[in-house]
Amino acid sequence: MKKLTLGTSELEASNISLGCMRLAGHTEEKAAEILHHALDLGINFFDHADIYGGGASEEIFAKALNMNPAIREKMILQSKCGIRKGFFDFSTSHILSSVDGILQRLQTDYLDVLLLHRPDALVEPEEVAEAFSTLEKSGKVRHFGVSNHTPMQIELLKKYVDQDLIVNQLQFGVMHTGMIDAGLQANTKHPNGVDRDGAVLDYSRLNNVTIQAWSPFQYGFFKGVFIDNEKFPELNHVLQTIADEYNVTKTTIAIAWILRHPAKIQTIVGTMNTERMSTIADASDLVLDREEWYEIYRAAGNELP
């Protein structure tokens, strides 16, 4: 499994990571099978959030692994906070209490990375700065980042926080390519030329912020997966043709397409199927050529100017 350095940190994380949202509901035995399989594949990065399963995903994670210092040091743990029922909350008190709950559920003394989950329209960056400093000084959190944030939202936080923001978690995949579309259609009247995210891809590369791609197989906003979906015959045909050339699956190629981008994007996958996880892991070392990458992009319904 290839590794990449997260932002400006010293963390060497697998370029494919496991999102643990769907762990809730599984038995400890099944969760243990899933997690140990991921570790055996070389996945050392696990993504959580305090809202996943209402906290149950973090609890089952720790119980399934029989969390102890030996196994803890083999992995990089990330969690997110800030989403509450019906609103977002980046207040000092909520961030601090959220982290205490996360650490208790994960049965660990520290998080490697804490992300602010979704932008809070009422954010007071001074409060975020206070929370981050408290967490860093106490040793409860070692690195910080954001999720679903625009460059200017990040810049606002950076004006106040002392810590580097090393990660921005964003939806990205073959059928969710907005951060690429706007750049390719620059100086045209094409609908895809509308910049909806403040050039977040280029901003991240310029500022050493690692993009983490979530829901890489989804199209739209949780409308479903595009692999083997009859709505996307051309895309699936191209994915299959390229997959046959490499003797892998369409799933592997869809992840390899993300990893091919020179921004060094880390992909977060949420599968709880160990066979599918192995198929996804095959993408870690597979490098598509430029022509293949653009062929997939066009097959997804995108036009080049």
GROMACS .gro file of N, CA and C in nm, residues 91-170:
model
  240
   91SER      N    1  -1.833   2.605   1.839
   91SER     CA    2  -1.802   2.674   1.964
   91SER      C    3  -1.692   2.598   2.038
   92THR      N    4  -1.618   2.670   2.121
   92THR     CA    5  -1.512   2.608   2.199
   92THR      C    6  -1.565   2.492   2.282
   93SER      N    7  -1.674   2.517   2.351
   93SER     CA    8  -1.729   2.415   2.441
   93SER      C    9  -1.770   2.290   2.366
   94HIS      N   10  -1.831   2.307   2.248
   94HIS     CA   11  -1.876   2.188   2.175
   94HIS      C   12  -1.758   2.109   2.119
   95ILE      N   13  -1.660   2.178   2.065
   95ILE     CA   14  -1.543   2.107   2.012
   95ILE      C   15  -1.474   2.028   2.122
   96LEU      N   16  -1.454   2.090   2.238
   96LEU     CA   17  -1.386   2.022   2.348
   96LEU      C   18  -1.466   1.903   2.400
   97SER      N   19  -1.596   1.921   2.418
   97SER     CA   20  -1.678   1.810   2.468
   97SER      C   21  -1.688   1.698   2.364
   98SER      N   22  -1.691   1.735   2.238
   98SER     CA   23  -1.697   1.634   2.131
   98SER      C   24  -1.572   1.548   2.132
   99VAL      N   25  -1.456   1.611   2.145
   99VAL     CA   26  -1.332   1.535   2.145
   99VAL      C   27  -1.324   1.443   2.266
  100ASP      N   28  -1.368   1.490   2.381
  100ASP     CA   29  -1.369   1.403   2.499
  100ASP      C   30  -1.455   1.279   2.474
  101GLY      N   31  -1.570   1.298   2.410
  101GLY     CA   32  -1.656   1.184   2.379
  101GLY      C   33  -1.592   1.090   2.277
  102ILE      N   34  -1.529   1.148   2.177
  102ILE     CA   35  -1.462   1.067   2.074
  102ILE      C   36  -1.353   0.981   2.136
  103LEU      N   37  -1.270   1.042   2.220
  103LEU     CA   38  -1.159   0.968   2.281
  103LEU      C   39  -1.210   0.856   2.371
  104GLN      N   40  -1.317   0.884   2.443
  104GLN     CA   41  -1.375   0.782   2.530
  104GLN      C   42  -1.428   0.665   2.448
  105ARG      N   43  -1.497   0.695   2.339
  105ARG     CA   44  -1.554   0.587   2.257
  105ARG      C   45  -1.446   0.507   2.184
  106LEU      N   46  -1.341   0.576   2.139
  106LEU     CA   47  -1.233   0.507   2.068
  106LEU      C   48  -1.133   0.442   2.164
  107GLN      N   49  -1.149   0.467   2.293
  107GLN     CA   50  -1.060   0.410   2.395
  107GLN      C   51  -0.914   0.444   2.366
  108THR      N   52  -0.890   0.570   2.340
  108THR     CA   53  -0.755   0.617   2.313
  108THR      C   54  -0.733   0.750   2.384
  109ASP      N   55  -0.606   0.784   2.406
  109ASP     CA   56  -0.573   0.908   2.474
  109ASP      C   57  -0.562   1.027   2.379
  110TYR      N   58  -0.552   0.999   2.247
  110TYR     CA   59  -0.531   1.108   2.153
  110TYR      C   60  -0.585   1.073   2.015
  111LEU      N   61  -0.617   1.177   1.941
  111LEU     CA   62  -0.648   1.165   1.798
  111LEU      C   63  -0.527   1.214   1.719
  112ASP      N   64  -0.498   1.146   1.610
  112ASP     CA   65  -0.393   1.196   1.522
  112ASP      C   66  -0.441   1.319   1.447
  113VAL      N   67  -0.568   1.317   1.406
  113VAL     CA   68  -0.624   1.430   1.330
  113VAL      C   69  -0.768   1.455   1.374
  114LEU      N   70  -0.801   1.582   1.394
  114LEU     CA   71  -0.939   1.624   1.418
  114LEU      C   72  -0.980   1.718   1.306
  115LEU      N   73  -1.097   1.692   1.246
  115LEU     CA   74  -1.149   1.779   1.141
  115LEU      C   75  -1.278   1.847   1.188
  116LEU      N   76  -1.296   1.971   1.144
  116LEU     CA   77  -1.425   2.039   1.159
  116LEU      C   78  -1.512   1.993   1.043
  117HIS      N   79  -1.626   1.934   1.073
  117HIS     CA   80  -1.698   1.850   0.978
  117HIS      C   81  -1.764   1.925   0.862
  118ARG      N   82  -1.844   2.024   0.892
  118ARG     CA   83  -1.909   2.105   0.788
  118ARG      C   84  -1.903   2.251   0.831
  119PRO      N   85  -1.885   2.344   0.738
  119PRO     CA   86  -1.871   2.484   0.776
  119PRO      C   87  -1.988   2.534   0.861
  120ASP      N   88  -1.952   2.602   0.969
  120ASP     CA   89  -2.051   2.663   1.057
  120ASP      C   90  -2.066   2.810   1.017
  121ALA      N   91  -2.185   2.847   0.969
  121ALA     CA   92  -2.208   2.986   0.925
  121ALA      C   93  -2.186   3.085   1.038
  122LEU      N   94  -2.201   3.040   1.162
  122LEU     CA   95  -2.185   3.128   1.278
  122LEU      C   96  -2.050   3.110   1.345
  123VAL      N   97  -1.953   3.058   1.271
  123VAL     CA   98  -1.822   3.032   1.330
  123VAL      C   99  -1.760   3.160   1.382
  124GLU      N  100  -1.705   3.149   1.501
  124GLU     CA  101  -1.622   3.254   1.558
  124GLU      C  102  -1.482   3.194   1.567
  125PRO      N  103  -1.395   3.229   1.472
  125PRO     CA  104  -1.265   3.161   1.463
  125PRO      C  105  -1.181   3.171   1.589
  126GLU      N  106  -1.204   3.275   1.669
  126GLU     CA  107  -1.132   3.285   1.796
  126GLU      C  108  -1.167   3.166   1.887
  127GLU      N  109  -1.292   3.121   1.880
  127GLU     CA  110  -1.333   3.007   1.962
  127GLU      C  111  -1.270   2.878   1.911
  128VAL      N  112  -1.262   2.864   1.780
  128VAL     CA  113  -1.195   2.747   1.723
  128VAL      C  114  -1.049   2.746   1.766
  129ALA      N  115  -0.985   2.863   1.759
  129ALA     CA  116  -0.845   2.874   1.798
  129ALA      C  117  -0.824   2.834   1.943
  130GLU      N  118  -0.916   2.878   2.030
  130GLU     CA  119  -0.905   2.843   2.171
  130GLU      C  120  -0.918   2.692   2.191
  131ALA      N  121  -1.013   2.632   2.121
  131ALA     CA  122  -1.034   2.488   2.134
  131ALA      C  123  -0.912   2.411   2.083
  132PHE      N  124  -0.861   2.450   1.967
  132PHE     CA  125  -0.746   2.380   1.908
  132PHE      C  126  -0.624   2.390   2.000
  133SER      N  127  -0.600   2.508   2.055
  133SER     CA  128  -0.484   2.525   2.143
  133SER      C  129  -0.497   2.440   2.268
  134THR      N  130  -0.616   2.437   2.325
  134THR     CA  131  -0.641   2.355   2.444
  134THR      C  132  -0.618   2.207   2.413
  135LEU      N  133  -0.669   2.162   2.300
  135LEU     CA  134  -0.655   2.021   2.263
  135LEU      C  135  -0.510   1.984   2.233
  136GLU      N  136  -0.440   2.075   2.167
  136GLU     CA  137  -0.299   2.047   2.136
  136GLU      C  138  -0.215   2.044   2.263
  137LYS      N  139  -0.232   2.140   2.350
  137LYS     CA  140  -0.152   2.148   2.473
  137LYS      C  141  -0.179   2.029   2.564
  138SER      N  142  -0.302   1.980   2.564
  138SER     CA  143  -0.337   1.866   2.648
  138SER      C  144  -0.292   1.733   2.588
  139GLY      N  145  -0.252   1.736   2.461
  139GLY     CA  146  -0.210   1.613   2.394
  139GLY      C  147  -0.325   1.531   2.340
  140LYS      N  148  -0.445   1.583   2.348
  140LYS     CA  149  -0.561   1.507   2.302
  140LYS      C  150  -0.572   1.502   2.149
  141VAL      N  151  -0.522   1.603   2.081
  141VAL     CA  152  -0.523   1.606   1.934
  141VAL      C  153  -0.387   1.653   1.886
  142ARG      N  154  -0.332   1.583   1.787
  142ARG     CA  155  -0.198   1.616   1.740
  142ARG      C  156  -0.199   1.702   1.612
  143HIS      N  157  -0.302   1.684   1.529
  143HIS     CA  158  -0.310   1.761   1.405
  143HIS      C  159  -0.455   1.797   1.378
  144PHE      N  160  -0.474   1.901   1.295
  144PHE     CA  161  -0.608   1.954   1.272
  144PHE      C  162  -0.634   1.976   1.123
  145GLY      N  163  -0.762   1.978   1.088
  145GLY     CA  164  -0.801   2.004   0.951
  145GLY      C  165  -0.948   2.036   0.944
  146VAL      N  166  -1.000   2.036   0.822
  146VAL     CA  167  -1.140   2.069   0.800
  146VAL      C  168  -1.201   1.971   0.700
  147SER      N  169  -1.330   1.983   0.683
  147SER     CA  170  -1.401   1.901   0.586
  147SER      C  171  -1.506   1.988   0.518
  148ASN      N  172  -1.513   1.975   0.386
  148ASN     CA  173  -1.614   2.047   0.306
  148ASN      C  174  -1.601   2.199   0.316
  149HIS      N  175  -1.479   2.248   0.329
  149HIS     CA  176  -1.454   2.392   0.342
  149HIS      C  177  -1.399   2.451   0.212
  150THR      N  178  -1.431   2.578   0.189
  150THR     CA  179  -1.376   2.651   0.076
  150THR      C  180  -1.242   2.714   0.118
  151PRO      N  181  -1.162   2.757   0.020
  151PRO     CA  182  -1.035   2.822   0.054
  151PRO      C  183  -1.051   2.942   0.146
  152MET      N  184  -1.150   3.028   0.122
  152MET     CA  185  -1.165   3.146   0.206
  152MET      C  186  -1.210   3.110   0.347
  153GLN      N  187  -1.289   3.005   0.362
  153GLN     CA  188  -1.326   2.960   0.496
  153GLN      C  189  -1.202   2.910   0.571
  154ILE      N  190  -1.114   2.844   0.497
  154ILE     CA  191  -0.989   2.798   0.558
  154ILE      C  192  -0.901   2.917   0.594
  155GLU      N  193  -0.892   3.015   0.505
  155GLU     CA  194  -0.810   3.133   0.532
  155GLU      C  195  -0.860   3.208   0.656
  156LEU      N  196  -0.990   3.215   0.673
  156LEU     CA  197  -1.045   3.280   0.792
  156LEU      C  198  -0.998   3.210   0.918
  157LEU      N  199  -1.004   3.077   0.918
  157LEU     CA  200  -0.958   3.001   1.034
  157LEU      C  201  -0.808   3.019   1.056
  158LYS      N  202  -0.733   3.018   0.947
  158LYS     CA  203  -0.587   3.028   0.957
  158LYS      C  204  -0.542   3.161   1.016
  159LYS      N  205  -0.623   3.264   1.003
  159LYS     CA  206  -0.589   3.394   1.060
  159LYS      C  207  -0.580   3.387   1.213
  160TYR      N  208  -0.652   3.290   1.272
  160TYR     CA  209  -0.662   3.284   1.417
  160TYR      C  210  -0.595   3.162   1.479
  161VAL      N  211  -0.600   3.048   1.413
  161VAL     CA  212  -0.545   2.927   1.475
  161VAL      C  213  -0.394   2.922   1.457
  162ASP      N  214  -0.326   2.865   1.553
  162ASP     CA  215  -0.180   2.853   1.549
  162ASP      C  216  -0.134   2.728   1.475
  163GLN      N  217  -0.222   2.632   1.460
  163GLN     CA  218  -0.187   2.504   1.403
  163GLN      C  219  -0.209   2.503   1.250
  164ASP      N  220  -0.128   2.426   1.180
  164ASP     CA  221  -0.152   2.405   1.038
  164ASP      C  222  -0.280   2.325   1.019
  165LEU      N  223  -0.356   2.358   0.916
  165LEU     CA  224  -0.473   2.279   0.878
  165LEU      C  225  -0.427   2.188   0.765
  166ILE      N  226  -0.410   2.060   0.796
  166ILE     CA  227  -0.337   1.970   0.705
  166ILE      C  228  -0.427   1.896   0.607
  167VAL      N  229  -0.559   1.898   0.632
  167VAL     CA  230  -0.651   1.816   0.552
  167VAL      C  231  -0.778   1.895   0.521
  168ASN      N  232  -0.833   1.873   0.402
  168ASN     CA  233  -0.970   1.917   0.371
  168ASN      C  234  -1.039   1.798   0.306
  169GLN      N  235  -1.143   1.748   0.370
  169GLN     CA  236  -1.216   1.631   0.319
  169GLN      C  237  -1.331   1.679   0.231
  170LEU      N  238  -1.330   1.635   0.104
  170LEU     CA  239  -1.425   1.683   0.005
  170LEU      C  240  -1.480   1.566  -0.077
   0.00000   0.00000   0.00000
